Amino acid sequence: MKLRRPVLCIIALIAMQVCAEAQAIRAAYKFYYKSDVTDSGYFVEPDMMLDYDGRTAAFYSDAAYHRDSLSMLAFDNNGNIKDNDAYGQIFDYRAGASSDLVLIDFENKSFEINYQEVTAYILGKSDNLEMPQWELHDTTATYTRGGGYKVKMATANFMGRKWTVWYTDEVPVPAGPWLLWGAPGLIVLASDSEDIFTFKLLNIDLLDAPTRYDNLKRHYHDKMPKMRYYSYDLKNAEKIHNRTQRDTKFSDELSGMNISSAYIVHQNGEKEMYNNKRPYIPLIAEDYWK
């Protein structure tokens, strides 16, 4: 397989030039992931959105965005319903959607990853926006979803994982799902070498109105009643978040919930303590921090 070795400074220059001139878009993706490498199937987030306007990017769940927006209208500071119409619309959007959010500020070369754990927000910030150092391959194909784009392959070692992506220069913006950006076109398909994570483009819309970036940032940074806020550098935010995902008791404690140990009662009357441990694999590999 032939490789076209990229001159990284040129790619970065082109990326920044496109950033300044880009049409605002909203690209919808399906996100497939595993909680354990031995899993035979995947969990799926079916409505992850990439909002991109050349200066900022946001990657988030559409369902979570609408549910959170409606909840702020529906409830007062004491948790009482104040708007029945907004309250009724909440149930039009699926429960359990991911509250994870990535916000990228290209102009300031910074980004943040935000997580919600019950009634706690964990904000991880970085002032070092790293672009994956893509190797551009001669391999081409047609991506049948989202419009039948002609796509090209690129690979990179990024944040502890080896990624293979397919991008299309028919949509000439250096954007992609999560933190995968900087290819010479929109990334439409991405997967890691262990087949733990996969992003698949569904469709693209051009936006005349502003993206949701400011609304999303305001939601996670506003000091809402009954919410706890934890702000760290990215490394420590990931450490705390990973622990909450693997230990439900720790997650409850972080949210200020004092829940006694739960147990299961079997038909014979015997009690079995509930296992609060669960598997979890983060997108940023933990070896990356070592």
Coordinates of C-alpha atoms in Angstrom, one line a residue:
M1 CA 0.0 0.0 0.0
K2 CA 1.5 3.3 -1.0
L3 CA 1.5 6.2 1.4
R4 CA 1.6 9.9 0.7
R5 CA 3.6 11.3 3.6
P6 CA 2.0 14.5 4.7
V7 CA 3.9 17.7 5.3
L8 CA 2.2 18.4 8.6
C9 CA 2.7 22.1 8.7
I10 CA 1.1 22.4 5.2
I11 CA -1.9 20.4 6.3
A12 CA -2.3 22.5 9.5
L13 CA -2.1 25.7 7.4
I14 CA -4.7 24.4 5.0
A15 CA -6.9 23.3 7.9
M16 CA -6.7 26.7 9.5
Q17 CA -7.5 28.4 6.2
V18 CA -10.5 26.3 5.7
C19 CA -11.5 27.0 9.3
A20 CA -11.7 30.7 8.5
E21 CA -13.8 30.2 5.4
A22 CA -16.0 27.2 6.2
Q23 CA -19.8 27.0 5.8
A24 CA -21.4 26.0 9.1
I25 CA -22.5 22.4 9.1
R26 CA -24.3 19.9 11.3
A27 CA -23.2 16.3 10.6
A28 CA -25.1 13.4 12.3
Y29 CA -23.2 10.3 13.3
K30 CA -23.9 6.9 14.9
F31 CA -21.4 6.1 17.6
Y32 CA -20.7 2.4 18.3
Y33 CA -18.7 1.4 21.4
K34 CA -17.9 -1.4 23.8
S35 CA -17.6 -1.4 27.5
D36 CA -15.4 -4.5 27.5
V37 CA -13.0 -5.8 24.8
T38 CA -14.7 -9.2 25.1
D39 CA -18.1 -7.9 24.2
S40 CA -19.5 -9.4 21.0
G41 CA -21.8 -6.5 20.3
Y42 CA -21.8 -2.7 20.6
F43 CA -23.7 -0.1 22.5
V44 CA -25.0 2.6 20.1
E45 CA -25.6 6.3 20.4
P46 CA -27.7 6.9 17.3
D47 CA -27.8 10.7 17.2
M48 CA -24.4 12.2 17.9
M49 CA -24.0 15.6 16.2
L50 CA -21.0 17.5 15.0
D51 CA -21.6 21.3 14.8
Y52 CA -18.8 23.1 12.9
D53 CA -18.5 26.7 11.8
G54 CA -14.8 27.0 11.0
R55 CA -14.0 28.6 14.4
T56 CA -15.6 26.2 16.8
A57 CA -16.8 22.6 16.9
A58 CA -19.1 20.8 19.2
F59 CA -19.8 17.0 19.4
Y60 CA -22.8 16.0 21.4
S61 CA -26.0 14.0 21.6
D62 CA -29.0 15.6 19.9
A63 CA -31.5 13.8 22.2
A64 CA -29.5 15.0 25.3
Y65 CA -29.4 18.5 24.0
H66 CA -33.2 18.7 23.5
R67 CA -34.0 17.0 26.8
D68 CA -31.7 19.3 28.7
S69 CA -33.0 22.4 27.0
L70 CA -36.6 21.4 27.7
S71 CA -35.8 20.5 31.3
M72 CA -34.5 24.0 31.9
L73 CA -37.8 25.4 30.7
A74 CA -40.0 22.8 32.4
F75 CA -38.7 23.0 36.0
D76 CA -38.0 25.7 38.5
N77 CA -35.1 25.8 40.9
N78 CA -36.9 23.6 43.3
G79 CA -37.6 20.9 40.7
N80 CA -41.3 21.7 40.4
I81 CA -43.0 21.8 37.0
K82 CA -43.5 25.4 35.8
D83 CA -44.2 24.7 32.1
N84 CA -46.4 21.8 31.3
D85 CA -45.9 22.1 27.5
A86 CA -42.1 21.9 27.8
Y87 CA -42.4 19.0 30.3
G88 CA -44.6 17.0 27.9
Q89 CA -42.1 17.5 25.1
I90 CA -39.2 16.0 27.1
F91 CA -40.6 12.6 26.5
D92 CA -40.3 13.0 22.7
Y93 CA -36.6 12.4 23.1
R94 CA -35.0 9.2 24.2
A95 CA -33.9 8.9 27.8
G96 CA -30.4 7.6 28.6
A97 CA -28.7 9.5 25.8
S98 CA -25.1 10.3 26.3
S99 CA -24.4 13.6 28.1
D100 CA -20.8 13.6 27.1
L101 CA -19.8 16.8 25.2
V102 CA -16.7 17.9 23.3
L103 CA -16.1 21.6 22.6
I104 CA -13.3 22.8 20.4
D105 CA -12.1 26.4 20.0
F106 CA -9.9 26.5 17.0
E107 CA -9.0 30.2 17.3
N108 CA -7.6 29.7 20.8
K109 CA -6.3 26.2 20.1
S110 CA -8.1 24.8 23.1
F111 CA -10.8 22.3 23.9
E112 CA -12.8 20.8 26.7
I113 CA -14.6 17.5 27.4
N114 CA -17.6 17.7 29.7
Y115 CA -19.3 14.8 31.4
Q116 CA -22.5 14.6 33.5
E117 CA -22.7 12.1 36.3
V118 CA -26.2 12.1 37.9
T119 CA -26.1 15.6 39.5
A120 CA -22.4 16.4 38.9
Y121 CA -20.6 18.0 36.0
I122 CA -17.0 17.1 35.3
L123 CA -15.2 19.6 33.1
G124 CA -11.8 18.7 31.6
K125 CA -10.0 21.5 29.9
S126 CA -6.9 21.7 27.7
D127 CA -5.1 24.7 26.1
N128 CA -3.2 22.4 23.8
L129 CA -5.4 21.4 20.8
E130 CA -3.5 18.5 19.3
M131 CA -4.1 17.6 15.7
P132 CA -3.8 13.9 14.8
Q133 CA -0.7 13.5 12.6
W134 CA -2.5 11.9 9.7
E135 CA -0.8 9.6 7.2
L136 CA -2.7 10.0 3.9
H137 CA -3.1 6.8 1.9
D138 CA -3.8 6.3 -1.8
T139 CA -6.7 4.0 -0.9
T140 CA -10.1 5.3 -2.1
A141 CA -13.7 4.0 -1.8
T142 CA -17.3 5.2 -2.0
Y143 CA -19.1 5.9 1.3
T144 CA -22.8 5.0 0.5
R145 CA -24.4 6.7 3.5
G146 CA -24.9 10.4 3.8
G147 CA -24.8 11.2 0.0
G148 CA -22.5 8.6 -1.6
Y149 CA -19.2 10.5 -1.1
K150 CA -15.9 9.5 -2.6
V151 CA -13.6 9.0 0.4
K152 CA -9.9 8.5 1.0
M153 CA -8.2 6.7 3.9
A154 CA -5.9 8.2 6.6
T155 CA -4.4 6.8 9.7
A156 CA -2.9 8.3 12.9
N157 CA -1.8 7.3 16.4
F158 CA -3.8 9.7 18.5
M159 CA -4.4 9.8 22.3
G160 CA -3.3 6.3 22.8
R161 CA -5.1 4.6 20.0
K162 CA -4.5 3.9 16.3
W163 CA -7.3 5.4 14.2
T164 CA -8.2 4.6 10.6
V165 CA -10.5 7.2 9.1
W166 CA -12.2 7.8 5.7
Y167 CA -12.6 11.5 4.7
T168 CA -14.2 13.2 1.8
D169 CA -12.7 16.3 0.2
E170 CA -16.2 16.8 -1.4
V171 CA -16.9 18.4 2.0
P172 CA -13.7 20.5 2.4
V173 CA -13.8 21.1 6.1
P174 CA -11.1 19.6 8.5
A175 CA -13.6 18.3 11.0
G176 CA -14.8 15.0 12.3
P177 CA -16.4 13.3 15.3
W178 CA -15.1 13.6 18.8
L179 CA -11.5 15.1 18.6
L180 CA -10.7 13.6 15.2
W181 CA -10.0 16.6 13.0
G182 CA -7.4 18.0 10.6
A183 CA -7.9 15.6 7.7
P184 CA -8.2 17.3 4.3
G185 CA -12.0 16.9 4.3
L186 CA -14.9 15.9 6.6
I187 CA -14.3 12.5 8.3
V188 CA -17.3 10.3 7.5
L189 CA -16.1 7.0 9.1
A190 CA -13.6 6.3 11.9
S191 CA -12.6 3.3 13.9
D192 CA -9.8 2.3 16.2
S193 CA -7.5 -0.7 15.6
E194 CA -9.1 -2.8 18.4
D195 CA -12.6 -2.3 16.9
I196 CA -13.8 -0.8 20.2
F197 CA -15.1 2.5 18.8
T198 CA -16.6 3.4 15.5
F199 CA -18.2 6.6 14.2
K200 CA -20.4 6.5 11.0
L201 CA -21.8 9.5 9.3
L202 CA -25.5 9.5 8.7
N203 CA -26.1 12.9 7.0
I204 CA -25.0 16.5 6.7
D205 CA -27.0 19.7 6.9
L206 CA -25.8 23.2 6.0
L207 CA -26.7 25.8 8.7
D208 CA -27.9 29.3 8.2
A209 CA -28.3 29.9 11.9
P210 CA -25.5 29.8 14.5
T211 CA -24.3 26.4 15.7
R212 CA -25.3 25.2 19.2
Y213 CA -21.7 25.7 20.5
D214 CA -22.6 28.7 22.7
N215 CA -25.7 27.1 24.1
L216 CA -23.9 23.9 25.0
K217 CA -21.0 25.7 26.6
R218 CA -23.4 27.9 28.6
H219 CA -25.3 24.8 29.8
Y220 CA -22.3 23.1 31.2
H221 CA -20.7 26.3 32.7
D222 CA -23.8 27.9 34.3
K223 CA -24.0 27.2 38.0
M224 CA -27.4 25.5 38.2
P225 CA -29.0 24.7 41.6
K226 CA -28.5 21.2 42.9
M227 CA -25.6 20.5 40.5
R228 CA -22.0 19.9 41.6
Y229 CA -19.2 21.2 39.4
Y230 CA -15.7 19.8 39.2
S231 CA -13.2 21.5 36.9
Y232 CA -9.8 19.9 36.2
D233 CA -7.1 19.7 33.6
L234 CA -7.9 17.1 31.0
K235 CA -5.8 14.3 32.6
N236 CA -7.4 14.6 36.0
A237 CA -10.9 15.0 34.6
E238 CA -10.5 11.8 32.6
K239 CA -9.2 10.0 35.7
I240 CA -12.2 11.1 37.8
H241 CA -14.7 10.3 35.0
N242 CA -13.3 6.9 34.3
R243 CA -13.7 6.0 38.0
T244 CA -17.3 7.2 38.0
Q245 CA -18.0 4.9 35.0
R246 CA -16.5 1.9 36.8
D247 CA -17.8 2.5 40.3
T248 CA -21.4 3.5 40.7
K249 CA -21.0 4.1 44.4
F250 CA -18.2 6.6 43.7
S251 CA -20.4 8.3 41.1
D252 CA -23.2 8.7 43.6
E253 CA -20.8 10.1 46.2
L254 CA -19.5 12.6 43.7
S255 CA -23.1 13.7 43.0
G256 CA -23.8 14.1 46.7
M257 CA -26.0 11.1 47.0
N258 CA -25.6 9.0 50.1
I259 CA -27.1 5.7 49.0
S260 CA -26.7 2.7 51.3
S261 CA -25.3 -0.5 49.8
A262 CA -28.0 -2.3 47.7
Y263 CA -28.6 -6.0 47.6
I264 CA -30.7 -8.5 45.6
V265 CA -33.1 -10.9 47.4
H266 CA -33.4 -14.3 45.7
Q267 CA -36.5 -16.5 45.7
N268 CA -35.0 -18.6 48.5
G269 CA -34.7 -15.5 50.6
E270 CA -30.9 -15.2 50.4
K271 CA -29.5 -11.8 50.0
E272 CA -26.7 -11.0 47.6
M273 CA -24.9 -7.6 47.7
Y274 CA -25.3 -5.6 44.5
N275 CA -22.1 -5.3 42.5
N276 CA -21.4 -1.6 42.0
K277 CA -18.4 -2.3 39.7
R278 CA -18.8 -2.3 35.9
P279 CA -16.4 -2.4 32.9
Y280 CA -15.7 0.8 31.0
I281 CA -13.3 1.7 28.2
P282 CA -12.5 5.4 27.6
L283 CA -11.9 7.0 24.2
I284 CA -8.7 8.4 25.4
A285 CA -6.6 5.3 26.3
E286 CA -5.4 5.3 29.8
D287 CA -1.9 4.4 28.6
Y288 CA -1.8 7.8 27.0
W289 CA -1.3 9.4 30.4
K290 CA 1.6 7.2 31.5

